[in-house]
Short mmCIF file of C-alpha atoms in Angstrom, two decimals:
data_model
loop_
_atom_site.label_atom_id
_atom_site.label_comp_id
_atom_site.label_asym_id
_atom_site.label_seq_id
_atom_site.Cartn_x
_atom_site.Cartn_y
_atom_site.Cartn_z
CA UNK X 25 0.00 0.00 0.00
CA UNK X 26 1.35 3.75 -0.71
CA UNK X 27 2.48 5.63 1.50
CA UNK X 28 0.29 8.50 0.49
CA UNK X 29 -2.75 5.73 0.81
CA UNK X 30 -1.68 5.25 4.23
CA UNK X 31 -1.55 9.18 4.97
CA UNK X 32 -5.53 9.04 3.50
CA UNK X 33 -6.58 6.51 5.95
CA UNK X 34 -4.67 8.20 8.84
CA UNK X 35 -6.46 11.18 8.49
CA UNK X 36 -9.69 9.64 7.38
CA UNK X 37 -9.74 7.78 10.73
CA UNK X 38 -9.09 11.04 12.96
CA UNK X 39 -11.31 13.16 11.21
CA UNK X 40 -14.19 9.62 11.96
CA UNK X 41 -12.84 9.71 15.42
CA UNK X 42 -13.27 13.26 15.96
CA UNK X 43 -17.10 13.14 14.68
CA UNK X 44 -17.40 10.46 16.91
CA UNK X 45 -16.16 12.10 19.98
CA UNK X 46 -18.43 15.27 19.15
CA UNK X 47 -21.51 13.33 18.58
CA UNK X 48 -21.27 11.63 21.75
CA UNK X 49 -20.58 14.85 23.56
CA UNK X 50 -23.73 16.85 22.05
CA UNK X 51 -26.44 13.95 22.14
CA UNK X 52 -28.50 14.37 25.05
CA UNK X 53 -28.49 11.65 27.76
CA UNK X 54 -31.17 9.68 29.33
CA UNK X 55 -29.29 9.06 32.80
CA UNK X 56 -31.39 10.09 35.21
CA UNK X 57 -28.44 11.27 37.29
CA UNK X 58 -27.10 14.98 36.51
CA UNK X 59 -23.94 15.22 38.24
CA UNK X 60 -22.08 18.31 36.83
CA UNK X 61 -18.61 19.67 36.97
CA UNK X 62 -18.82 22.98 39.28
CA UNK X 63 -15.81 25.59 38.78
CA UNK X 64 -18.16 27.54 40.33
CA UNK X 65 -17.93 25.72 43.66
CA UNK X 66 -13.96 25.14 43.35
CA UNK X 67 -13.68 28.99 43.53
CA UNK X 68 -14.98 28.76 47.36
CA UNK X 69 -11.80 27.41 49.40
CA UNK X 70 -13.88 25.71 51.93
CA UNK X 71 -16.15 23.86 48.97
CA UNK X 72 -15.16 20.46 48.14
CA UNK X 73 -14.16 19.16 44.56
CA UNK X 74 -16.24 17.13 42.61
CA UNK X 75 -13.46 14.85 41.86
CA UNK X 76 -14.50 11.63 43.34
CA UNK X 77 -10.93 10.37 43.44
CA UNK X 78 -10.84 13.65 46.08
CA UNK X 79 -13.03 13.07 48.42
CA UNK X 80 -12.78 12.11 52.05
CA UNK X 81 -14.08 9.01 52.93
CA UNK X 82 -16.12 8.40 54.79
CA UNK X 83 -17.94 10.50 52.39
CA UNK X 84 -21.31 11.71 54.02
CA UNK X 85 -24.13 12.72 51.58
CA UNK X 86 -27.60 14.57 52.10
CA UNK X 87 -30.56 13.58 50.20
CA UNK X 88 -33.20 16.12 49.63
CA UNK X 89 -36.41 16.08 48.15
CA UNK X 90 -38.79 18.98 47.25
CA UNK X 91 -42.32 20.07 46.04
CA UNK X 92 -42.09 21.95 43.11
CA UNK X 93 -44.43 24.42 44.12
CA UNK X 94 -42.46 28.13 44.42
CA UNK X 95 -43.25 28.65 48.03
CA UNK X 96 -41.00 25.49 48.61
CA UNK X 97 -38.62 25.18 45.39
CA UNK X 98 -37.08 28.70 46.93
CA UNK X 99 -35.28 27.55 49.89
CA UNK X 100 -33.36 24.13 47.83
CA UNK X 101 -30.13 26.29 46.99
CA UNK X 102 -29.70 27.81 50.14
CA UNK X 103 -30.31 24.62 51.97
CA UNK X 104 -27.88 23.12 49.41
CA UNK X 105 -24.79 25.37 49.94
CA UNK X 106 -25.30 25.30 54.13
CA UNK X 107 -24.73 21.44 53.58
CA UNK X 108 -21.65 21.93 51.60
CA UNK X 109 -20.25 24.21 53.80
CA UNK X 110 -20.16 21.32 56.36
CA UNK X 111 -18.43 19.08 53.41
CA UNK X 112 -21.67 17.56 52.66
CA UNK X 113 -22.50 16.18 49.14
CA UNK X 114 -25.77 17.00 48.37
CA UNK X 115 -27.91 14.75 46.10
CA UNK X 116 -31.17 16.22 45.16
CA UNK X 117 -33.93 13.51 44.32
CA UNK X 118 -36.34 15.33 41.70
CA UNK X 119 -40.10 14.35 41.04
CA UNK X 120 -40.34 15.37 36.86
CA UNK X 121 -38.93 15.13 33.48
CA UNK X 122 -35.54 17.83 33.24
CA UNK X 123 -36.49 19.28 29.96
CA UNK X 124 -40.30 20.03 31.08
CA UNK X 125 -39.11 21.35 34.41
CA UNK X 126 -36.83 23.47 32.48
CA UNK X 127 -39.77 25.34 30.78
CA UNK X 128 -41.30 26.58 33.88
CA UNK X 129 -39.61 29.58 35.19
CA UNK X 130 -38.69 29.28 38.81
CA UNK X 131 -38.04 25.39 38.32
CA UNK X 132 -35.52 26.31 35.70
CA UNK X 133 -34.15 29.04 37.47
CA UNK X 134 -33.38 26.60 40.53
CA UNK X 135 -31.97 23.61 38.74
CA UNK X 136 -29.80 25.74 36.83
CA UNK X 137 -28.30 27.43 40.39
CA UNK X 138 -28.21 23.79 41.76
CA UNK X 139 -26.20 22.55 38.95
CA UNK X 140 -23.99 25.29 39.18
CA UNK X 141 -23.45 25.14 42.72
CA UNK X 142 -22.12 21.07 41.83
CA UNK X 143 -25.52 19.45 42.88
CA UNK X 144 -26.08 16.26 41.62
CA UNK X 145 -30.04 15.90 40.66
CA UNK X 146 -31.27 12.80 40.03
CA UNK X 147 -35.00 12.68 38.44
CA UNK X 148 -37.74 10.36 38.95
CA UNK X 149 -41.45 9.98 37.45
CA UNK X 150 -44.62 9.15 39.35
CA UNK X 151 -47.43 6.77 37.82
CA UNK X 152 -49.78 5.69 40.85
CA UNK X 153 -48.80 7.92 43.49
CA UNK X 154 -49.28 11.83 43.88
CA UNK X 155 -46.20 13.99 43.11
CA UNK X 156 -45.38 14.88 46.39
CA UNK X 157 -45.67 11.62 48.18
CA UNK X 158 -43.38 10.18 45.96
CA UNK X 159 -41.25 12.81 46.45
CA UNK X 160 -41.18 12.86 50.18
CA UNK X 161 -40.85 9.02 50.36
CA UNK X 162 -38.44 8.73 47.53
CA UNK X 163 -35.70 9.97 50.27
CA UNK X 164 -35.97 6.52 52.34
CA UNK X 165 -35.26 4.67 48.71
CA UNK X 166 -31.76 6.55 48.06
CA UNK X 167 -29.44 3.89 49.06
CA UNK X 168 -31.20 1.59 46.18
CA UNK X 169 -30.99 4.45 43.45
CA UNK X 170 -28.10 3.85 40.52
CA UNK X 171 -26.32 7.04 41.90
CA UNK X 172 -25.31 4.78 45.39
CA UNK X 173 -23.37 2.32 43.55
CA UNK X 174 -20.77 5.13 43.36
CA UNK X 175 -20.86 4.71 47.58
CA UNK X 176 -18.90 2.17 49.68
CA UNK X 177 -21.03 0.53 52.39
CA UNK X 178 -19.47 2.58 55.22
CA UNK X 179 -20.31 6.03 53.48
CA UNK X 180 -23.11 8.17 55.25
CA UNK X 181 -26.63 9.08 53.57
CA UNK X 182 -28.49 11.74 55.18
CA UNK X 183 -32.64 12.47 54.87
CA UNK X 184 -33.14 15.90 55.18
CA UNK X 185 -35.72 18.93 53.96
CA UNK X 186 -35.17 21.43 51.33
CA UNK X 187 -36.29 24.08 54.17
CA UNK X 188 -33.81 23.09 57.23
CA UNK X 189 -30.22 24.46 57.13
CA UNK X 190 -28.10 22.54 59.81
CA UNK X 191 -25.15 24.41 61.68
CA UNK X 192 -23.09 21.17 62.68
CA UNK X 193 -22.48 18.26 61.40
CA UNK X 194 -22.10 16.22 64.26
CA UNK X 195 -25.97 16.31 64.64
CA UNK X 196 -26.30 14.41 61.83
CA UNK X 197 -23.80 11.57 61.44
CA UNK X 198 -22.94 8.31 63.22
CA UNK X 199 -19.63 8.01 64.82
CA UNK X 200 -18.15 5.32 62.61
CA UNK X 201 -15.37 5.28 64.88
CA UNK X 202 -17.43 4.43 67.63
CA UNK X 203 -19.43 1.49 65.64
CA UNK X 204 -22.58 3.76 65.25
CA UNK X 205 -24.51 2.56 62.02
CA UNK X 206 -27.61 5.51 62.31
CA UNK X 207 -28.30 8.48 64.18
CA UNK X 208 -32.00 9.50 64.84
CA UNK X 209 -31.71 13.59 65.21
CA UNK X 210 -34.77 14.90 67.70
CA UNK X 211 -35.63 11.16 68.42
CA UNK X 212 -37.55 11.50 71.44
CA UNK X 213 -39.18 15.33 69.84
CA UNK X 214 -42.04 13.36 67.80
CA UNK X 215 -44.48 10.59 69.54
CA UNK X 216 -45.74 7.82 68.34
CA UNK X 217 -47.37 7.11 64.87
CA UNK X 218 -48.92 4.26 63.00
CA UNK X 219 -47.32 2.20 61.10
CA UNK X 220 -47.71 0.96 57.73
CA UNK X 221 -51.70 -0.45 57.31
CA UNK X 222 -50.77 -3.82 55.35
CA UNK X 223 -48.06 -3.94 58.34
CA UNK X 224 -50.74 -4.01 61.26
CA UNK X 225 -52.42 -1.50 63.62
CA UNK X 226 -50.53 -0.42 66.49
CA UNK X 227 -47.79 2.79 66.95
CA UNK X 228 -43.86 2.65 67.05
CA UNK X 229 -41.64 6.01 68.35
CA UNK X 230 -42.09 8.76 65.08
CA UNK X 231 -39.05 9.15 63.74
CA UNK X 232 -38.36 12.62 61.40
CA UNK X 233 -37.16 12.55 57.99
CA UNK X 234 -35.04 15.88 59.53
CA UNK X 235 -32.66 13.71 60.01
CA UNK X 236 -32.05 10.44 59.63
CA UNK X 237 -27.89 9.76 58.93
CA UNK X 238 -26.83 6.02 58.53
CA UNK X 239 -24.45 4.24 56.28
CA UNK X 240 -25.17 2.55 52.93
CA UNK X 241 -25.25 -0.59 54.55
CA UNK X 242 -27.48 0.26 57.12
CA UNK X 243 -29.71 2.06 55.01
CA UNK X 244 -29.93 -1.13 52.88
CA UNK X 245 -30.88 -3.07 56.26
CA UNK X 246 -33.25 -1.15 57.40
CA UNK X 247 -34.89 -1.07 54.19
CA UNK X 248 -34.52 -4.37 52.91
CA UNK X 249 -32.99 -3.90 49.65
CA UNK X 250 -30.81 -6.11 47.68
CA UNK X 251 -30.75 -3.73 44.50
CA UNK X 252 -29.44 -0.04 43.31
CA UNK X 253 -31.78 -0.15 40.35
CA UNK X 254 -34.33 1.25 41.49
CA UNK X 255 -37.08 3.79 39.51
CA UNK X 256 -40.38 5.67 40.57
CA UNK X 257 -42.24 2.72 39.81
CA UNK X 258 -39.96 0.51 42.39
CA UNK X 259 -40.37 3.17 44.32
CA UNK X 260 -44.07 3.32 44.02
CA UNK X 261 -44.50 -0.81 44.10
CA UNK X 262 -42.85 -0.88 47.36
CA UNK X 263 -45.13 1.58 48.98
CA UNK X 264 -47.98 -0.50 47.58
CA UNK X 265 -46.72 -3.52 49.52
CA UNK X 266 -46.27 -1.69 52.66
CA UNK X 267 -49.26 0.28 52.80
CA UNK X 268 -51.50 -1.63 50.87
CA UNK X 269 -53.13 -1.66 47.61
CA UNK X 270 -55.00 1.72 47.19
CA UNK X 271 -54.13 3.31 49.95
CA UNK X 272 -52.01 6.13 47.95
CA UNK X 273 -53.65 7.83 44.85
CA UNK X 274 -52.16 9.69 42.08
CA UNK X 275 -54.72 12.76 43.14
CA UNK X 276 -53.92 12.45 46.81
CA UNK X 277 -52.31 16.48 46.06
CA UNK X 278 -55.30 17.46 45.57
CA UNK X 279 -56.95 16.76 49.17
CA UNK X 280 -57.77 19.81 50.76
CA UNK X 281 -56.93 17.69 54.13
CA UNK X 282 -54.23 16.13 52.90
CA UNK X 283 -52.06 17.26 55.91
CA UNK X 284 -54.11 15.69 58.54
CA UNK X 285 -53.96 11.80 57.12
CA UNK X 286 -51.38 9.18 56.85
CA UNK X 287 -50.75 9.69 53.65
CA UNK X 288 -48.53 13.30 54.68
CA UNK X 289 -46.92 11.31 57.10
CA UNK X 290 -46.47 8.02 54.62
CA UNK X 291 -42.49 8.72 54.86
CA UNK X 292 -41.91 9.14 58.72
CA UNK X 293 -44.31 5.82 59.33
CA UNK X 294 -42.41 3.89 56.85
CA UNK X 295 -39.06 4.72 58.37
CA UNK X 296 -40.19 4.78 62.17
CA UNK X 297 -41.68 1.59 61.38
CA UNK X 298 -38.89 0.18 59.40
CA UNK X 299 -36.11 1.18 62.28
CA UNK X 300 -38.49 -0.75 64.90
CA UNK X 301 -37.89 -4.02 63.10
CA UNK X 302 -34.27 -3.45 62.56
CA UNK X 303 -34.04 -3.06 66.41
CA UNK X 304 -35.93 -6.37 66.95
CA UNK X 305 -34.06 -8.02 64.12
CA UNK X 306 -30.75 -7.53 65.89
CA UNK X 307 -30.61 -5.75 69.45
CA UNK X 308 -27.38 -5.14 68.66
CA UNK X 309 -29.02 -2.41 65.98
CA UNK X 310 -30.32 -0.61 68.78
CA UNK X 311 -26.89 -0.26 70.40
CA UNK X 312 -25.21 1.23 67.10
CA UNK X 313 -28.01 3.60 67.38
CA UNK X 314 -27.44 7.12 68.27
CA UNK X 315 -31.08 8.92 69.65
CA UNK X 316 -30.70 12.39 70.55
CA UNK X 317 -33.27 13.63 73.21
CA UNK X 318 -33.55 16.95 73.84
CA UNK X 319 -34.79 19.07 70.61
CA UNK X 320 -32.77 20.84 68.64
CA UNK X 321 -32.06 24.38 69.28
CA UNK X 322 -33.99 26.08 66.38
CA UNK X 323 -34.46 29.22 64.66
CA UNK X 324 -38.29 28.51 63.56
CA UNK X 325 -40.19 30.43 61.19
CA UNK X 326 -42.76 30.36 63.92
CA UNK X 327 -41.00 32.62 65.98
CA UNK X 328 -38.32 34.37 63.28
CA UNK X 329 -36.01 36.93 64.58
CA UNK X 330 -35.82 40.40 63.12
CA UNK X 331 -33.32 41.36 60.83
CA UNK X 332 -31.43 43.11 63.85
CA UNK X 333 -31.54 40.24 65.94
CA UNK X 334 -30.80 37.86 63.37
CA UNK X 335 -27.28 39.60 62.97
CA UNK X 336 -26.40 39.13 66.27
CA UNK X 337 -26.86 35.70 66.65
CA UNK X 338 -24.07 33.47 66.91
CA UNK X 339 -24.86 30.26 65.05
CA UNK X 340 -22.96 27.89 67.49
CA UNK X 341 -25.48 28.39 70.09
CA UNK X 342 -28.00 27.14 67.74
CA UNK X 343 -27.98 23.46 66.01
CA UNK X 344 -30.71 24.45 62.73
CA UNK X 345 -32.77 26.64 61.35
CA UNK X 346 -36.65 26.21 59.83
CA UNK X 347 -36.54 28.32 57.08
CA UNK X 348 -39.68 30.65 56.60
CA UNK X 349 -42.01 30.20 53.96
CA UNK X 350 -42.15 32.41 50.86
CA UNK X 351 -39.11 34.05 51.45
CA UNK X 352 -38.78 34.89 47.91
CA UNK X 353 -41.34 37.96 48.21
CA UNK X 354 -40.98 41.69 49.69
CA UNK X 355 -40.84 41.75 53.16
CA UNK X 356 -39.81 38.01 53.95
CA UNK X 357 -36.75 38.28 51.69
CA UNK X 358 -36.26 41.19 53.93
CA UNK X 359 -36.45 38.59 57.08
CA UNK X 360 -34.63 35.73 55.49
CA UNK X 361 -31.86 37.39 53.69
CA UNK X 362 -30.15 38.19 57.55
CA UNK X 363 -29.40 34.50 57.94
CA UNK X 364 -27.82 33.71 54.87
CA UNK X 365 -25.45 36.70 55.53
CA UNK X 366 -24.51 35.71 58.77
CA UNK X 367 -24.04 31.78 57.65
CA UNK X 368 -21.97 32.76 54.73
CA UNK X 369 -20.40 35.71 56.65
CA UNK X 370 -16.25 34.60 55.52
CA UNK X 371 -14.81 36.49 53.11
CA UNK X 372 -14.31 33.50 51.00
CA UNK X 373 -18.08 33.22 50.66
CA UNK X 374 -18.65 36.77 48.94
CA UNK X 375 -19.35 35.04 45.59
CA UNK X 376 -22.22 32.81 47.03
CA UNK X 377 -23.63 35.21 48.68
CA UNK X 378 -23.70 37.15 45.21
CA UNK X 379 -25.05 34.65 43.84
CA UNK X 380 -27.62 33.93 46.08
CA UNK X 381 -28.82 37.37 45.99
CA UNK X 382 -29.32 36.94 41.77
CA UNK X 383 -30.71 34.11 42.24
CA UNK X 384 -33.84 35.36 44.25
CA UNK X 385 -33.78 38.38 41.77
CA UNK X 386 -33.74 35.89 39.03
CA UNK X 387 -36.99 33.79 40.78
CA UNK X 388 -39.19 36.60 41.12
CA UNK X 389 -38.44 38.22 37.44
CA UNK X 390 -41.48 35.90 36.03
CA UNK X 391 -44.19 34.36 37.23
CA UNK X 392 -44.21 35.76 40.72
CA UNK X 393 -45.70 35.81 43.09
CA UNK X 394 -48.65 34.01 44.01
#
């Protein structure tokens, strides 16, 4: 064969291998998992890298759910960057197709900021059950999700709101060192609640979703599960099976007393009643179990501080904060904007905070406010 032949293939090849490369690139993919590549975040010193080769192990992770509705979508950023300031990854478990979500404006606007800020988003789709209660329950379900294969068994998975900023870390975590598998935060703060109908009719200790921290492993105890392939419809099938057949309904968002059943409660009776059997399974479960009782020290939107308080507050006296509702519009921003200054008060968080503030400007720009 030529030489010159030989030169033709060469560069026929690259220029195939090229296309190639590009095309695989630009075509859209239909991983449910968005996990992106943040400069933004590696400009913050204290803000981990995204690198996983990078990260500490064990590597502790907080998974948040959240109604799309404005009055609750606000809050996910801010609650997002207060966990990565404590060298949390945050994984953000999404109700919703990506590309619809992106043509709605305040859904868009917030996905966009949580990619940014290094998020990783993982979306899910709901068939039999309402929106929300898919969403709230889908937390529980995170150690059998495709993103956990990426997680040893001693990593930590955290269950947490989209509306609770913590202050410490410690609150949240077993001590691994100490043989701690789970740690119940504001165990004792809650009562009793039913459990499960298909699963009888009696109460077990309530157990909040804000927060539950336990290892993969523990997780996948607790919750019986032998797979990380799990969908909405797994998802949805396994609530079936513990609740019974019809008990959830895709229009259950619409109940005007929706808040006053089970059904609002669906995730803290599935895990309170999930935890009870893992402590009669083994007692030693109970033992690697740490249960907090007094209540947390918290800055409630039932009793917010003025803006001239807020500033004076120092945060180590406090362990979390229940972020007020709406605080998107005039007058609340004016309320909630104090604490976000005061968490991200460090020089080295002057960006964020810039950020932050664009980001509400950005939220109320269209569409806003009802």
């Amino acid at each position: 064969m030529s030489s010159e032949r030989l030169r033709y293939y060469k560069y026929f090849f690259l220029f195939a291998s090229g296309c190639l490369v590009l095309w695989t690139v630009m075509t859209p993919s239909n991983d449910p998992n968005i996990k992106p590549q943040s400069n933004y975040i590696k400009s913050l010193s204290k803000m981990w890298s995204n690198k996983a080769d990078e990260y500490e192990h064990p590597r502790v992770a907080v998974i948040l759910t959240v109604s799309l509705h404005k009055r609750y979508l606000f809050t996910l950023p801010f609650t997002v960057a207060a966990w990565q300031k404590l060298n949390v990854e945050p994984i953000v478990v999404i109700v919703g197709d990506y590309d619809v979500l992106q043509t709605q404006h305040q859904s868009k606007v917030t996905i966009d900021l949580l990619l940014e800020l290094g998020a990783r988003l993982h979306f899910i789709r709901n068939d039999t059950t309402a929106a929300p209660t898919l969403s709230q329950t889908s937390r529980l379900f995170a150690a059998a999700l495709p993103f956990a294969e990426e997680y040893t068994d001693d990593d930590i998975f955290i269950t947490s709101d989209a509306d609770m900023i913590p202050f410490h870390l410690a609150n949240h975590i077993p001590n691994l060192a100490a043989n701690q598998k789970l740690y119940i935060y504001n165990a004792d703060c809650y009562g009793n609640t039913k459990v499960p109908p298909a699963r009888g009719d009696y109460e077990v200790p309530m157990y909040s979703m804000i927060t539950l921290g336990a290892t993969v492993a523990a997780w996948r105890e607790i919750m019986g599960f032998n797979s990380t392939n799990f969908n909405g419809s797994d998802i949805e099938n396994y609530l079936h099976t513990e609740f019974g057949q019809g008990f959830f309904h895709p229009t259950d968002g619409e109940k005007e007393d929706l808040k006053s059943t089970l059904i609002w409660y669906a995730d803290q009776s599935l895990c309170s009643y999930k935890i009870a059997e893992w402590f009669k399974q083994d007692p030693a479960n109970r033992w690697s179990t740490t249960m907090t009782r007094a209540c947390a020290r918290r800055i409630d939107r039932a009793m917010w501080p003025a803006p001239t308080q807020m500033q004076n507050y120092d945060l180590n006296q406090w362990d979390d904060a229940h972020l007020i509702e709406w605080g998107f519009k005039e007058g609340q921003w004016q309320l909630f904007k104090p604490l976000v200054t005061l968490l991200f008060k460090d020089s080295e968080y002057a960006p964020l905070r810039e950020r932050l503030d664009k980001y509400r400007a950005d939220y109320i720009a269209k569409d806003c406010c009802d």
